[in-house]
Structures are given as C-alpha cells and as structure tokens.
Short mmCIF file of C-alpha atoms in Angstrom, two decimals:
data_model
loop_
_atom_site.label_atom_id
_atom_site.label_comp_id
_atom_site.label_asym_id
_atom_site.label_seq_id
_atom_site.Cartn_x
_atom_site.Cartn_y
_atom_site.Cartn_z
CA MET A 1 205.85 107.19 8.37
CA SER A 2 206.24 105.04 11.54
CA ASP A 3 206.67 101.42 11.61
CA TRP A 4 203.91 100.75 14.51
CA VAL A 5 202.14 97.45 13.46
CA PRO A 6 199.12 96.37 15.61
CA SER A 7 199.45 94.10 18.45
CA SER A 8 196.75 90.85 18.44
CA GLU A 9 195.33 91.91 20.54
CA ALA A 10 195.12 95.07 19.51
CA LEU A 11 193.44 92.96 16.04
CA GLU A 12 191.02 91.60 18.27
CA ILE A 13 189.94 94.77 20.01
CA ASP A 14 189.25 96.12 17.01
CA ALA A 15 187.65 93.16 15.77
CA GLN A 16 184.79 93.45 18.90
CA ARG A 17 183.75 97.15 16.91
CA ARG A 18 181.42 95.76 14.38
CA PRO A 19 179.68 93.32 16.31
CA LEU A 20 179.31 95.70 19.53
CA MET A 21 177.24 97.74 17.76
CA ARG A 22 175.02 95.42 16.80
CA PHE A 23 174.86 94.31 19.65
CA LEU A 24 173.93 97.24 21.03
CA SER A 25 172.09 97.94 18.36
CA ARG A 26 168.78 96.00 20.09
CA HIS A 27 169.17 98.17 23.11
CA VAL A 28 170.08 101.85 22.08
CA ARG A 29 168.80 103.67 19.33
CA ASP A 30 170.40 107.13 19.72
CA GLU A 31 173.65 105.60 17.45
CA SER A 32 175.61 108.57 18.92
CA VAL A 33 175.30 106.95 22.04
CA ARG A 34 176.11 103.92 21.29
CA GLU A 35 179.38 104.79 19.26
CA ASP A 36 180.09 106.06 22.71
CA LEU A 37 179.10 103.33 24.95
CA VAL A 38 181.44 100.82 22.06
CA GLN A 39 183.97 103.01 22.24
CA GLU A 40 184.03 103.51 26.03
CA SER A 41 183.12 99.38 26.14
CA LEU A 42 186.93 98.87 23.73
CA VAL A 43 188.72 101.26 26.14
CA ARG A 44 187.34 99.13 28.96
CA LEU A 45 188.25 96.28 27.35
CA LEU A 46 191.67 96.88 26.58
CA VAL A 47 193.16 97.80 29.86
CA PHE A 48 190.95 94.95 31.25
CA SER A 49 193.45 92.46 28.56
CA ARG A 50 196.80 94.41 30.18
CA ARG A 51 196.07 92.46 33.49
CA GLN A 52 194.01 89.04 32.45
CA THR A 53 194.30 86.99 30.13
CA ILE A 54 191.07 86.77 27.31
CA GLU A 55 190.31 83.61 25.68
CA ASN A 56 187.42 84.75 24.85
CA PHE A 57 187.15 88.30 23.27
CA ALA A 58 183.40 88.35 22.15
CA ALA A 59 182.37 87.04 24.99
CA ALA A 60 184.33 89.28 27.38
CA ALA A 61 183.74 92.28 24.79
CA ARG A 62 179.89 91.47 25.26
CA PHE A 63 179.81 92.27 28.87
CA ILE A 64 181.78 94.36 29.23
CA ALA A 65 179.28 96.24 26.83
CA TRP A 66 175.93 95.12 28.76
CA ASN A 67 177.59 96.96 31.66
CA VAL A 68 178.61 99.55 30.25
CA MET A 69 175.58 100.34 28.94
CA ARG A 70 173.63 99.01 32.05
CA ASP A 71 175.73 102.15 33.55
CA HIS A 72 175.13 104.02 31.51
CA PHE A 73 171.04 104.14 31.24
CA ARG A 74 171.77 103.88 35.94
CA ARG A 75 173.17 107.58 35.17
CA HIS A 76 171.33 109.00 32.75
CA ARG A 77 167.74 106.84 34.75
CA ARG A 78 169.15 109.78 37.63
CA THR A 79 170.19 112.54 37.04
CA SER A 80 168.17 113.81 33.67
CA ALA A 81 165.22 115.83 34.18
CA GLU A 82 163.13 116.81 31.04
CA PRO A 83 163.13 120.57 31.42
CA LEU A 84 160.18 122.79 31.20
CA ASP A 85 158.30 123.19 28.19
CA GLN A 86 156.22 126.57 27.91
CA ASP A 87 154.41 124.81 25.04
CA TYR A 88 152.81 122.32 27.32
CA SER A 89 150.22 120.18 25.56
CA GLY A 90 150.24 117.46 27.44
CA ASP A 91 146.15 117.05 28.67
CA ALA A 92 145.73 117.81 32.04
CA PRO A 93 145.20 121.92 31.61
CA LEU A 94 148.03 124.06 33.58
CA PRO A 95 147.40 124.51 37.29
CA ASP A 96 146.90 128.80 35.98
CA GLN A 97 144.24 128.17 33.91
CA VAL A 98 142.40 126.16 36.09
CA LEU A 99 142.22 129.05 38.33
CA LEU A 100 141.17 131.93 35.50
CA HIS A 101 138.45 128.88 34.12
CA LYS A 102 136.71 129.59 37.70
CA GLN A 103 137.41 133.20 38.43
CA ARG A 104 135.41 133.23 34.39
CA LEU A 105 133.06 130.63 35.65
CA GLN A 106 131.30 133.14 38.54
CA ARG A 107 131.99 135.30 37.43
CA PHE A 108 129.61 134.44 34.55
CA ILE A 109 127.47 132.88 36.92
CA GLU A 110 126.51 136.54 39.14
CA LEU A 111 125.92 137.84 35.55
CA LEU A 112 123.65 135.28 34.83
CA ASP A 113 122.40 136.34 38.38
CA GLN A 114 121.63 139.57 36.59
CA MET A 115 119.42 138.79 34.92
CA PRO A 116 115.66 139.17 34.88
CA PRO A 117 114.56 135.94 35.67
CA LEU A 118 113.27 135.39 32.18
CA ARG A 119 115.62 136.39 30.30
CA ARG A 120 117.78 134.51 32.26
CA GLU A 121 115.98 130.93 31.32
CA VAL A 122 115.52 131.65 27.53
CA PHE A 123 119.09 132.28 27.64
CA ILE A 124 120.71 129.26 29.75
CA ARG A 125 118.30 127.10 27.53
CA ARG A 126 119.43 128.48 24.27
CA ARG A 127 122.71 128.70 25.51
CA LEU A 128 123.70 126.27 27.99
CA HIS A 129 121.50 124.13 26.09
CA GLY A 130 121.04 124.23 22.94
CA GLN A 131 117.37 124.51 22.60
CA SER A 132 115.59 126.26 19.61
CA HIS A 133 114.25 129.15 19.34
CA ALA A 134 110.35 127.11 19.23
CA GLU A 135 111.66 124.79 21.82
CA ILE A 136 112.29 128.33 24.31
CA ALA A 137 108.37 129.63 23.31
CA GLN A 138 106.95 126.84 23.81
CA ALA A 139 107.40 125.60 27.26
CA LEU A 140 107.49 129.23 27.98
CA ASP A 141 104.90 129.97 26.34
CA LEU A 142 106.16 133.44 24.46
CA THR A 143 106.43 134.13 20.65
CA GLN A 144 110.10 133.48 19.09
CA ASP A 145 110.28 137.19 18.42
CA ALA A 146 110.15 137.96 22.27
CA VAL A 147 112.29 135.37 22.28
CA GLU A 148 114.83 136.08 20.31
CA LYS A 149 115.09 139.47 22.25
CA HIS A 150 115.73 138.00 25.30
CA ILE A 151 118.63 135.80 23.39
CA VAL A 152 119.81 139.27 22.24
CA ARG A 153 119.14 141.68 25.78
CA GLY A 154 120.96 138.91 27.53
CA MET A 155 123.93 138.60 24.55
CA ARG A 156 124.39 142.55 25.26
CA GLN A 157 124.03 143.00 29.36
CA LEU A 158 126.66 140.05 28.80
CA GLY A 159 128.76 141.90 26.77
CA GLU A 160 128.39 145.25 28.67
CA ALA A 161 129.58 143.77 31.71
CA ILE A 162 132.24 142.35 30.24
CA ASP A 163 133.68 144.89 28.63
CA LEU A 164 133.37 146.77 32.27
CA LYS A 165 135.77 144.97 33.23
#
C-alpha cells in the first residue's frame, strides 16, 4: 500500500468536480459530454495551478470549464455533419420523387387526352372534381347509368394503358 497523500491543491481541484457538473448541466444536455468537459477542465485547472498560484479555485474552475465548453461546441459545429438518412421524412419530397410524380402526371394527362371528349369530361368531373353521378348526369344531360359506364370505361382505358407500359 502506498503512503501517497494528495496535496491540498489536488483536494481543492477534486472538490470542483461536482460544482462543475452542475455548472455545465445548465448548458450541456448529454451527460457523457458533460463528464468529458469536466475532466478536461480539471486537467487544465491542474496544469494551470502548477504554473500560477490560484486564489479562488471555484472561479478558476468555472472560467476554464466555460472555455472548454465553448471550444467543444465550436469544434462540434465546425466538424459535425449529419449522415443522410435513407428513410428521410422531411416535409419536402426528394428530387427523384418530384420527377417521378411529374412523369406520372404527364402520362395521366396524355391518357386523358386519348379518351373520347364526353368520357374525358365525365371522368374529370367525377374523379378530379368529386361530383356525384346525379350532378354529372344533370350537367351533361345524361342518364346516371351512362355516367357510370363512362367512368368504368375511362378507368378500364387508364388501367390498360398503364399495364402496357
């Protein structure tokens, strides 16, 4: 067993551990980072105490801890980059999704243009504008059965065209 006895200086530095943890907890949420910053601060305090006489260890410890923390965040801000997440779920769609949607829309418009005019009108009123069969029948002077047939045939025409692609 060793007869080593810590100096009063070492005891004073060690006594700053808990106050520094509390001090840094107001600014640093991550406990492991906080512990690293406290450890770095205490090492710097020890090195500084060997070169200078320290009258107020608590004030010196807080001053050093503040600088260590500030340096840490500067380094972190300068070097941190978040990896791109494959499952990114931001509000804006990804560019390839925008392109795909534009291509699908263009194909849909082309298919609508290939429909007979009356079928296209019925289909657009029902599927895009949400009008009821009765509203469409009244507006276009058709029977509700005719409206239903136009919608079914329009869906079949779109389905076949999409299947061929």
